[in-house]
Coordinates of C-alpha atoms in Angstrom, one line a residue:
M1012 CA 8.2 18.1 -20.7
P1013 CA 8.6 21.1 -18.1
N1014 CA 11.7 21.3 -16.2
S1015 CA 12.1 21.9 -12.6
L1016 CA 12.2 25.7 -13.1
A1017 CA 8.8 25.6 -14.7
Y1018 CA 7.2 23.9 -11.6
L1019 CA 9.3 26.1 -9.4
M1020 CA 8.0 29.4 -11.0
L1021 CA 4.4 28.2 -10.6
T1022 CA 5.1 27.2 -6.9
L1023 CA 6.6 30.5 -6.1
W1024 CA 4.3 32.7 -7.7
P1025 CA 1.8 32.8 -4.9
A1026 CA 4.6 34.4 -2.9
V1027 CA 5.3 36.8 -5.7
T1028 CA 1.7 37.7 -5.7
L1029 CA 1.4 38.2 -2.1
A1030 CA 4.7 40.5 -2.2
M1031 CA 3.0 42.6 -4.8
Y1032 CA -0.2 43.1 -2.7
L1033 CA 2.1 44.0 0.3
W1034 CA 4.3 46.4 -1.4
M1035 CA 2.0 47.9 -4.2
P1036 CA -1.1 50.0 -3.9
P1037 CA -4.0 47.3 -4.5
R1038 CA -4.8 48.5 -8.0
S1039 CA -1.2 48.2 -9.2
A1040 CA -1.0 44.8 -7.5
V1041 CA -4.2 43.5 -9.2
I1042 CA -2.9 44.6 -12.7
W1043 CA 0.7 43.6 -12.5
S1044 CA 0.1 40.3 -10.8
I1045 CA -2.1 39.1 -13.5
L1046 CA -0.3 40.6 -16.5
A1047 CA 3.1 39.5 -15.1
G1048 CA 2.0 36.0 -14.4
Y1049 CA 0.3 35.5 -17.8
M1050 CA 3.2 36.9 -19.8
L1051 CA 6.0 35.3 -17.8
L1052 CA 5.0 31.9 -16.3
P1053 CA 5.3 28.6 -18.3
A1054 CA 2.6 27.8 -20.7
A1055 CA 0.9 24.4 -20.9
T1056 CA 2.1 23.6 -17.5
T1057 CA 0.0 22.6 -14.6
L1058 CA 0.5 22.0 -10.8
D1059 CA -1.6 19.0 -10.0
L1060 CA -2.4 18.9 -6.3
P1061 CA -4.3 16.0 -4.7
G1062 CA -8.0 16.5 -4.5
L1063 CA -7.7 20.0 -6.2
P1064 CA -7.9 21.1 -9.9
G1065 CA -4.7 21.9 -11.5
L1066 CA -3.2 25.3 -11.0
N1067 CA -1.4 27.1 -14.0
K1068 CA -0.6 30.6 -15.1
Y1069 CA -4.2 31.5 -15.4
S1070 CA -5.5 30.5 -12.0
I1071 CA -2.6 31.1 -9.7
P1072 CA -2.4 34.9 -9.8
S1073 CA -6.2 35.4 -9.9
L1074 CA -7.1 32.8 -7.1
F1075 CA -4.4 33.9 -4.7
G1076 CA -4.8 37.6 -5.7
Y1077 CA -8.5 37.4 -4.8
V1078 CA -7.6 35.8 -1.4
Y1079 CA -5.0 38.5 -0.8
A1080 CA -7.2 41.5 -1.9
S1081 CA -9.9 40.4 0.4
L1082 CA -7.7 39.9 3.4
I1083 CA -5.9 43.3 2.9
L1084 CA -8.9 45.4 2.2
G1085 CA -10.8 43.4 5.2
R1086 CA -13.7 42.4 2.9
I1087 CA -14.8 39.7 0.6
I1088 CA -14.4 40.9 -3.1
P1089 CA -17.8 40.3 -4.5
L1090 CA -18.1 37.9 -7.4
F1091 CA -21.5 39.1 -8.4
P1092 CA -21.9 42.5 -10.1
E1093 CA -24.5 45.3 -9.1
T1094 CA -26.2 44.9 -12.5
R1095 CA -29.1 42.6 -12.6
L1096 CA -28.3 41.1 -16.1
G1097 CA -24.7 40.8 -14.9
R1098 CA -25.7 38.6 -11.9
I1099 CA -27.8 36.4 -14.3
F1100 CA -24.9 35.7 -16.4
C1101 CA -22.8 35.0 -13.3
V1102 CA -25.3 32.5 -12.0
M1103 CA -25.6 31.0 -15.4
L1104 CA -21.8 30.6 -15.7
L1105 CA -21.6 28.8 -12.3
L1106 CA -24.6 26.6 -13.1
A1107 CA -23.7 25.6 -16.4
P1108 CA -21.2 22.9 -15.5
F1109 CA -23.9 21.1 -13.4
L1110 CA -26.6 21.4 -16.0
T1111 CA -24.1 19.9 -18.6
V1112 CA -23.4 16.9 -16.2
A1113 CA -27.0 16.4 -15.5
T1114 CA -27.8 16.0 -19.1
N1115 CA -24.9 14.0 -20.0
R1116 CA -25.2 10.9 -17.6
D1117 CA -25.2 8.4 -20.5
L1118 CA -22.4 6.5 -22.1
I1119 CA -21.5 7.3 -25.9
F1120 CA -20.5 4.4 -27.8
V1121 CA -18.5 5.4 -30.7
T1122 CA -17.4 2.0 -31.8
R1123 CA -17.1 -1.3 -29.9
D1124 CA -13.7 -0.5 -28.5
N1125 CA -14.3 3.3 -27.9
V1126 CA -16.8 4.2 -25.2
L1127 CA -17.1 7.7 -24.0
P1128 CA -17.8 7.9 -20.2
A1129 CA -20.7 9.6 -18.6
L1130 CA -20.0 12.7 -16.9
R1131 CA -20.0 12.7 -12.9
L1132 CA -20.4 15.5 -10.5
Y1133 CA -16.5 15.7 -10.0
D1134 CA -16.3 16.8 -13.6
A1135 CA -18.7 19.8 -12.9
V1136 CA -16.8 20.8 -9.7
S1137 CA -13.5 20.7 -11.7
V1138 CA -14.8 22.9 -14.5
L1139 CA -16.5 25.2 -12.0
L1140 CA -13.1 25.7 -10.1
G1141 CA -11.4 26.3 -13.4
Q1142 CA -13.9 28.9 -14.2
L1143 CA -13.6 30.6 -10.7
G1144 CA -9.8 31.3 -11.8
T1145 CA -11.0 33.7 -14.7
L1146 CA -14.1 35.0 -12.8
C1147 CA -11.8 36.2 -10.0
I1148 CA -9.8 38.3 -12.4
W1149 CA -13.1 39.9 -13.5
A1150 CA -14.3 40.5 -10.0
L1151 CA -11.1 42.0 -8.8
A1152 CA -11.0 44.3 -11.8
R1153 CA -14.6 45.3 -11.4
D1154 CA -14.2 45.9 -7.7
I1155 CA -10.8 47.5 -7.3
L1156 CA -10.1 49.1 -10.7
S1157 CA -13.5 50.8 -10.8
D1158 CA -13.1 54.4 -11.9
A1159 CA -11.9 56.5 -14.8
R1160 CA -8.3 56.7 -13.4
A1161 CA -8.1 53.0 -12.7
L1162 CA -9.4 52.3 -16.2
R1163 CA -6.6 54.3 -17.6
Q1164 CA -4.1 52.8 -15.4
V1165 CA -5.3 49.3 -16.8
V1166 CA -5.0 50.4 -20.3
T1167 CA -1.5 52.0 -19.6
A1168 CA -0.2 48.9 -18.0
I1169 CA -1.2 46.8 -21.0
V1170 CA 0.4 49.0 -23.5
V1171 CA 3.6 49.4 -21.4
A1172 CA 3.8 45.7 -20.7
F1173 CA 3.7 44.8 -24.5
L1174 CA 6.3 47.6 -25.3
W1175 CA 8.6 45.6 -23.0
Y1176 CA 7.5 42.2 -24.3
S1177 CA 8.3 43.3 -27.7
V1178 CA 12.0 42.9 -26.8
P1179 CA 11.7 39.0 -26.6
M1180 CA 9.2 39.0 -29.4
L1181 CA 11.9 40.7 -31.8
Y1182 CA 14.4 38.3 -30.5
E1183 CA 12.4 35.4 -31.6
V1184 CA 11.4 36.8 -34.8
R1185 CA 15.1 36.8 -35.6
M1186 CA 16.4 33.9 -33.7
S1187 CA 13.3 31.6 -33.8
P1188 CA 10.8 30.9 -31.1
Q1189 CA 13.1 29.3 -28.5
L1190 CA 12.8 31.1 -25.2
H1191 CA 10.3 28.9 -23.8
I1192 CA 12.7 26.0 -24.6
M1193 CA 15.8 27.8 -23.3
I1194 CA 14.2 28.6 -19.8
Y1195 CA 11.4 26.1 -19.2
G1196 CA 12.8 23.1 -21.1
F1197 CA 10.1 22.4 -23.7
F1198 CA 8.1 24.0 -26.5
Q1199 CA 4.5 24.7 -25.7
H1200 CA 3.0 24.1 -29.1
D1201 CA 3.5 22.9 -32.6
F1202 CA 6.8 24.5 -33.9
M1203 CA 5.8 24.4 -37.5
Q1204 CA 2.8 26.7 -36.8
M1205 CA 5.3 29.3 -35.7
M1206 CA 6.9 29.3 -39.2
R1207 CA 5.3 31.9 -41.5
Q1208 CA 6.3 33.7 -44.7
G1209 CA 9.8 32.5 -44.6
G1210 CA 10.3 33.5 -41.1
F1211 CA 9.0 33.0 -37.6
R1212 CA 6.4 34.4 -35.5
P1213 CA 6.9 35.0 -32.0
I1214 CA 5.4 33.1 -29.0
V1215 CA 7.6 33.9 -26.2
F1216 CA 5.7 32.5 -23.1
L1217 CA 2.2 32.4 -24.3
E1218 CA 0.3 29.5 -25.5
H1219 CA 0.3 30.4 -29.3
G1220 CA 1.8 33.0 -31.7
L1221 CA -1.7 34.2 -32.6
L1222 CA -2.3 35.2 -28.9
V1223 CA 0.8 37.3 -29.1
A1224 CA -0.4 38.9 -32.2
I1225 CA -3.9 39.8 -31.2
L1226 CA -2.7 41.1 -27.8
T1227 CA 0.0 43.3 -29.6
A1228 CA -2.8 44.5 -31.9
M1229 CA -4.8 45.4 -29.1
S1230 CA -2.0 47.2 -27.3
A1231 CA -1.4 49.5 -30.5
M1232 CA -5.0 50.4 -30.5
L1233 CA -5.1 51.1 -26.7
A1234 CA -2.1 53.2 -27.3
V1235 CA -4.1 55.2 -29.8
V1236 CA -6.9 55.6 -27.2
L1237 CA -4.5 56.8 -24.6
A1238 CA -3.2 59.4 -27.0
R1239 CA -6.5 60.9 -27.9
S1240 CA -7.5 61.0 -24.2
A1241 CA -4.1 62.3 -23.1
P1242 CA -3.0 65.9 -22.6
R1243 CA -1.4 67.4 -25.9
E1244 CA 2.0 67.2 -24.5
D1245 CA 1.8 63.5 -23.8
A1246 CA -0.2 62.5 -26.9
N1247 CA 2.8 62.2 -29.2
R1248 CA 4.6 59.4 -27.2
W1249 CA 1.6 57.3 -27.2
Y1250 CA 1.2 57.9 -31.1
L1251 CA 4.9 56.8 -31.3
A1252 CA 4.0 53.7 -29.1
A1253 CA 1.3 52.9 -31.4
A1254 CA 3.2 53.2 -34.5
Y1255 CA 6.1 51.1 -33.0
L1256 CA 3.7 48.3 -31.9
L1257 CA 2.2 48.3 -35.3
V1258 CA 5.6 47.7 -36.8
V1259 CA 6.0 44.8 -34.3
L1260 CA 2.6 43.4 -35.2
V1261 CA 3.7 43.2 -38.8
L1262 CA 6.6 41.1 -37.7
C1263 CA 4.2 38.7 -35.8
K1264 CA 2.9 37.6 -39.3
S1265 CA -0.8 37.2 -38.3
M1266 CA -3.0 38.5 -41.2
A1267 CA -6.2 38.5 -38.9
A1268 CA -4.7 40.6 -36.2
L1269 CA -3.0 43.0 -38.6
V1270 CA -6.4 43.4 -40.6
Y1271 CA -8.1 44.2 -37.2
A1272 CA -5.5 46.9 -36.3
I1273 CA -5.6 48.4 -39.9
F1274 CA -9.2 48.6 -40.0
L1275 CA -9.8 49.9 -36.5
M1276 CA -7.0 52.3 -35.7
P1277 CA -8.1 54.8 -38.0
M1278 CA -11.6 54.6 -36.4
L1279 CA -10.0 55.2 -33.1
L1280 CA -8.1 58.2 -34.5
I1281 CA -11.0 60.0 -36.1
L1282 CA -14.4 58.8 -34.9
S1283 CA -16.4 60.4 -32.1
P1284 CA -16.8 58.5 -28.9
R1285 CA -20.5 58.0 -29.6
R1286 CA -19.8 56.4 -32.9
L1287 CA -17.0 54.2 -31.5
M1288 CA -19.6 53.0 -29.0
Q1289 CA -22.3 52.3 -31.5
I1290 CA -19.7 50.3 -33.7
A1291 CA -18.7 48.2 -30.4
M1292 CA -22.2 47.5 -29.8
G1293 CA -22.9 46.3 -33.3
M1294 CA -20.0 44.1 -33.1
G1295 CA -21.3 42.7 -29.8
V1296 CA -24.8 41.9 -31.4
V1297 CA -23.0 40.0 -34.3
I1298 CA -21.0 38.0 -31.8
L1299 CA -23.9 36.9 -29.7
S1300 CA -25.9 36.0 -32.7
Y1301 CA -23.0 34.3 -34.6
P1302 CA -24.0 30.7 -33.5
I1303 CA -27.6 31.2 -34.6
L1304 CA -26.3 32.9 -37.9
R1305 CA -24.0 29.9 -38.6
T1306 CA -26.8 27.3 -37.9
L1307 CA -28.9 29.1 -40.3
D1308 CA -26.1 29.3 -42.8
V1309 CA -26.4 33.0 -43.1
I1310 CA -22.6 33.8 -42.7
P1311 CA -21.0 33.9 -46.3
T1312 CA -18.3 31.5 -45.6
D1313 CA -17.6 30.5 -49.1
W1314 CA -17.3 34.3 -49.9
M1315 CA -15.0 34.8 -47.1
A1316 CA -12.7 31.9 -48.1
E1317 CA -12.5 33.3 -51.8
M1318 CA -11.6 36.7 -50.4
A1319 CA -8.8 35.1 -48.4
G1320 CA -7.7 33.3 -51.4
R1321 CA -6.9 36.5 -53.3
M1322 CA -4.2 37.2 -50.6
S1323 CA -2.9 33.8 -50.3
A1324 CA -3.9 30.3 -51.2
D1325 CA -2.6 28.9 -48.0
R1326 CA -4.7 31.3 -46.0
A1327 CA -7.8 30.4 -48.1
Q1328 CA -7.3 26.7 -47.4
S1329 CA -6.7 27.4 -43.6
L1330 CA -10.0 29.6 -43.4
Q1331 CA -11.8 26.9 -45.4
F1332 CA -10.5 24.2 -43.2
R1333 CA -11.9 26.2 -39.9
F1334 CA -15.3 26.6 -41.6
D1335 CA -15.6 23.0 -42.5
N1336 CA -14.7 21.8 -38.9
E1337 CA -16.9 24.4 -37.5
D1338 CA -19.9 23.0 -39.5
A1339 CA -19.3 19.6 -38.3
L1340 CA -18.7 20.5 -34.7
L1341 CA -21.8 22.8 -34.7
A1342 CA -23.9 20.0 -36.4
H1343 CA -22.8 17.8 -33.5
A1344 CA -23.4 20.5 -30.9
M1345 CA -27.0 20.9 -32.1
Q1346 CA -27.9 17.4 -31.1
R1347 CA -27.7 18.8 -27.5
P1348 CA -28.1 22.5 -28.0
L1349 CA -29.0 23.6 -24.5
F1350 CA -26.4 22.4 -22.3
G1351 CA -23.7 20.6 -24.8
W1352 CA -21.9 17.5 -24.5
G1353 CA -19.4 18.2 -21.7
G1354 CA -15.8 16.8 -21.7
W1355 CA -14.1 13.6 -22.3
A1356 CA -14.1 14.1 -26.0
R1357 CA -17.8 14.0 -26.1
A1358 CA -18.2 17.3 -27.8
V1359 CA -15.9 16.4 -30.8
V1360 CA -16.5 14.5 -33.9
H1361 CA -15.5 10.9 -34.1
D1362 CA -15.0 8.8 -37.2
P1363 CA -17.5 5.9 -37.1
V1364 CA -15.2 3.4 -38.2
T1365 CA -12.0 4.0 -36.3
G1366 CA -13.4 6.1 -33.4
Q1367 CA -10.8 8.6 -33.9
D1368 CA -11.3 12.4 -33.4
I1369 CA -11.4 13.9 -36.7
S1370 CA -12.3 17.4 -35.9
V1371 CA -10.4 20.5 -35.0
A1372 CA -12.0 23.2 -32.8
D1373 CA -10.3 26.7 -33.1
G1374 CA -12.9 29.1 -32.3
L1375 CA -13.9 29.7 -28.6
W1376 CA -17.6 30.0 -29.6
V1377 CA -17.8 26.6 -31.2
I1378 CA -15.7 24.9 -28.2
S1379 CA -18.2 26.7 -25.7
M1380 CA -21.1 25.5 -27.8
G1381 CA -20.0 22.0 -27.9
Y1382 CA -19.1 21.6 -24.3
G1383 CA -22.0 23.8 -22.8
G1384 CA -24.3 24.6 -25.4
F1385 CA -26.4 27.9 -25.9
F1386 CA -26.5 28.2 -22.3
S1387 CA -22.8 28.2 -21.5
F1388 CA -22.1 30.3 -24.6
I1389 CA -24.5 33.2 -23.6
A1390 CA -23.2 33.0 -19.9
Q1391 CA -19.5 33.5 -21.0
F1392 CA -20.0 35.9 -23.9
G1393 CA -22.8 37.8 -22.4
L1394 CA -20.7 38.5 -19.2
L1395 CA -17.8 39.8 -21.2
L1396 CA -19.7 41.9 -23.4
L1397 CA -21.8 43.4 -20.6
P1398 CA -19.9 46.6 -20.4
V1399 CA -20.1 47.2 -24.0
F1400 CA -24.0 47.2 -23.9
L1401 CA -24.0 49.2 -20.7
L1402 CA -21.8 51.9 -21.8
G1403 CA -24.3 54.3 -23.3
R1404 CA -27.0 53.6 -20.7
A1405 CA -24.7 54.4 -17.8
H1406 CA -23.4 57.6 -19.1
R1407 CA -26.9 58.7 -19.9
A1408 CA -28.1 57.9 -16.2
A1409 CA -25.1 60.1 -15.0
G1410 CA -25.9 62.8 -17.4
R1411 CA -22.6 62.6 -19.1
E1412 CA -21.2 62.1 -22.6
V1413 CA -19.2 58.9 -23.3
G1414 CA -15.6 59.7 -23.3
I1415 CA -13.0 58.7 -25.8
L1416 CA -11.3 56.4 -23.0
A1417 CA -14.4 54.3 -22.3
A1418 CA -15.6 54.2 -25.9
G1419 CA -12.1 53.1 -27.1
V1420 CA -11.5 50.5 -24.5
S1421 CA -15.1 49.0 -25.5
L1422 CA -14.2 48.9 -29.1
V1423 CA -11.0 47.1 -28.3
L1424 CA -12.8 44.7 -26.0
A1425 CA -15.4 44.1 -28.7
L1426 CA -12.6 43.3 -31.3
N1427 CA -11.0 40.8 -28.9
M1428 CA -14.4 39.1 -28.5
V1429 CA -14.8 39.2 -32.6
D1430 CA -11.4 37.2 -32.6
L1431 CA -12.9 34.6 -30.4
L1432 CA -15.1 33.4 -33.3
P1433 CA -12.1 32.2 -35.5
N1434 CA -9.7 31.6 -32.6
A1435 CA -9.6 30.7 -28.9
S1436 CA -7.8 33.9 -28.1
I1437 CA -9.4 34.6 -24.6
T1438 CA -6.8 35.5 -22.0
P1439 CA -6.6 37.1 -18.7
V1440 CA -6.4 40.6 -20.4
T1441 CA -9.7 40.0 -21.8
W1442 CA -11.3 39.4 -18.4
L1443 CA -9.1 42.3 -16.9
I1444 CA -10.4 44.9 -19.4
S1445 CA -14.1 43.7 -19.2
G1446 CA -14.0 43.8 -15.5
S1447 CA -12.5 47.2 -15.2
L1448 CA -14.8 48.6 -17.7
L1449 CA -18.0 47.3 -16.0
G1450 CA -16.6 48.6 -12.6
Y1451 CA -16.1 52.1 -14.2
L1452 CA -19.8 51.9 -15.5
E1453 CA -21.2 50.7 -12.2
A1454 CA -19.4 53.7 -10.2
L1455 CA -20.8 55.9 -12.8
R1456 CA -24.3 54.7 -12.3
R1457 CA -23.8 55.1 -8.4
A1458 CA -23.0 58.6 -8.9
A1459 CA -26.1 59.4 -11.0
P1460 CA -28.4 59.9 -8.1
D1461 CA -26.1 62.6 -6.7
A1462 CA -26.2 64.5 -10.1
D1463 CA -30.0 64.3 -10.0
Q1464 CA -30.1 65.6 -6.5
A1465 CA -27.7 68.4 -7.4
Q1466 CA -30.0 69.6 -10.1
A1467 CA -32.8 69.6 -7.8
G1468 CA -30.9 71.9 -5.5
S1469 CA -30.5 69.8 -2.5
V1470 CA -26.9 68.8 -2.0
P1471 CA -23.9 70.1 -4.1
V1472 CA -22.3 67.5 -6.4
A1473 CA -18.8 68.2 -5.1
R1474 CA -19.6 67.6 -1.5
K1475 CA -21.4 64.5 -2.0
R1476 CA -18.8 63.1 -4.4
A1477 CA -16.0 64.0 -2.0
A1478 CA -17.6 61.8 0.8
F1479 CA -17.6 58.9 -1.6
A1480 CA -14.2 59.6 -3.2
G1481 CA -12.3 57.7 -0.6
L1482 CA -13.8 54.3 -2.0
V1483 CA -12.3 55.2 -5.4
G1484 CA -8.9 56.2 -4.4
V1485 CA -9.2 60.0 -4.2
P1486 CA -9.7 60.7 -0.5
S1487 CA -10.8 64.3 0.4
H1488 CA -9.3 64.2 4.0
G1489 CA -8.1 61.8 6.5
P1490 CA -5.7 58.8 5.9
R1491 CA -4.9 57.7 2.5
S1492 CA -7.4 55.0 1.2
L1493 CA -6.3 51.6 0.7
L1494 CA -7.7 51.8 -2.9

């Protein structure tokens, strides 16, 4: 049970967020309020307020940050992107809870004593307000962190944050995962799952050790991206940071995250930005088509479990257990494939005799399919992957080649989305990266007409872009821009 400090931290964090927005530039405030809130606030703890959905480490920094940013900048931060497809995905994401409720007004009779309730409008509103918490992160990043310098600032902040976070991580590797207990009075997950290979995997203040591992892997890869895109005199320190984070990742004892890093870091080191972009797009296609491929039994799950068995029998058993549960959950989801089953345990598999839940949902894709069907899955995954698919088109429209920073970030984002297939590893970092990358691409597309006019000999590019520069943080004259 959370102690008083856990609730006090959540209660005070709106004030901490306000202080950041008052004393920091808006870009830094957006980045650090979200990262610090997620990495330091207690996990599995919710402030339940009368008539409102619960507030937690996901929603407090984003919702209050959205309000503060709108007040400080003197305008409402738009939730909807400029891209038509992005607007469609946003509308789908906001409509999905209501469509799910509308198609699940019936009772589910599992057994005589176990009857699952029909969904109500309150359920849709509750889910919608929860989704707004993550959507506000994406909107803040897309609107405020919307140029190449801001994208680099986001990447740098993530790497630096996990360099610092490695200190408590190494402590827990040596002393066991106990910081959350020591500070917030309870352990946020199953302690046995933090024991691996005769030692411990760190969890610190996140929800699971696997989240710590995948974020450490992403940070190591982003350090390589920073090294390749930095001046030569600064590159070596980022390479050292990547090597250090890779060592920490090994100590996290997560085979999947380590395989991701070992497989993709050489690509980030040697491949061209164009090739990295193509690989990211290919990964995105696989992710969006994965539910259909699993439904058609195209994914070689038996072969994958066999390959895992060559490394460890325990890992093979764990992977096969996931696949078996995915099969059962997917078969149940296909009974209502369009809008899913909704909450109140309607999306899980029950024993027909005892009425007990006999399924375990690990991957976010199957959780999304069960709750909201294909409609919800496409909305959420399509929105997050949108910048990956727009990367090449936006650069072509601006008459530019894809740079290593944008291409590398898109590959790391695609990797995070790949990990959502076996795990529910979506975090505020995912939404922050996706929103910032899309904001950068939208700014690039807005600058494209200027380039076309310059080629026609009408207006010099430098003059046109200088007039617009104040909106993206590089004012050419006059007072310092808020952004």
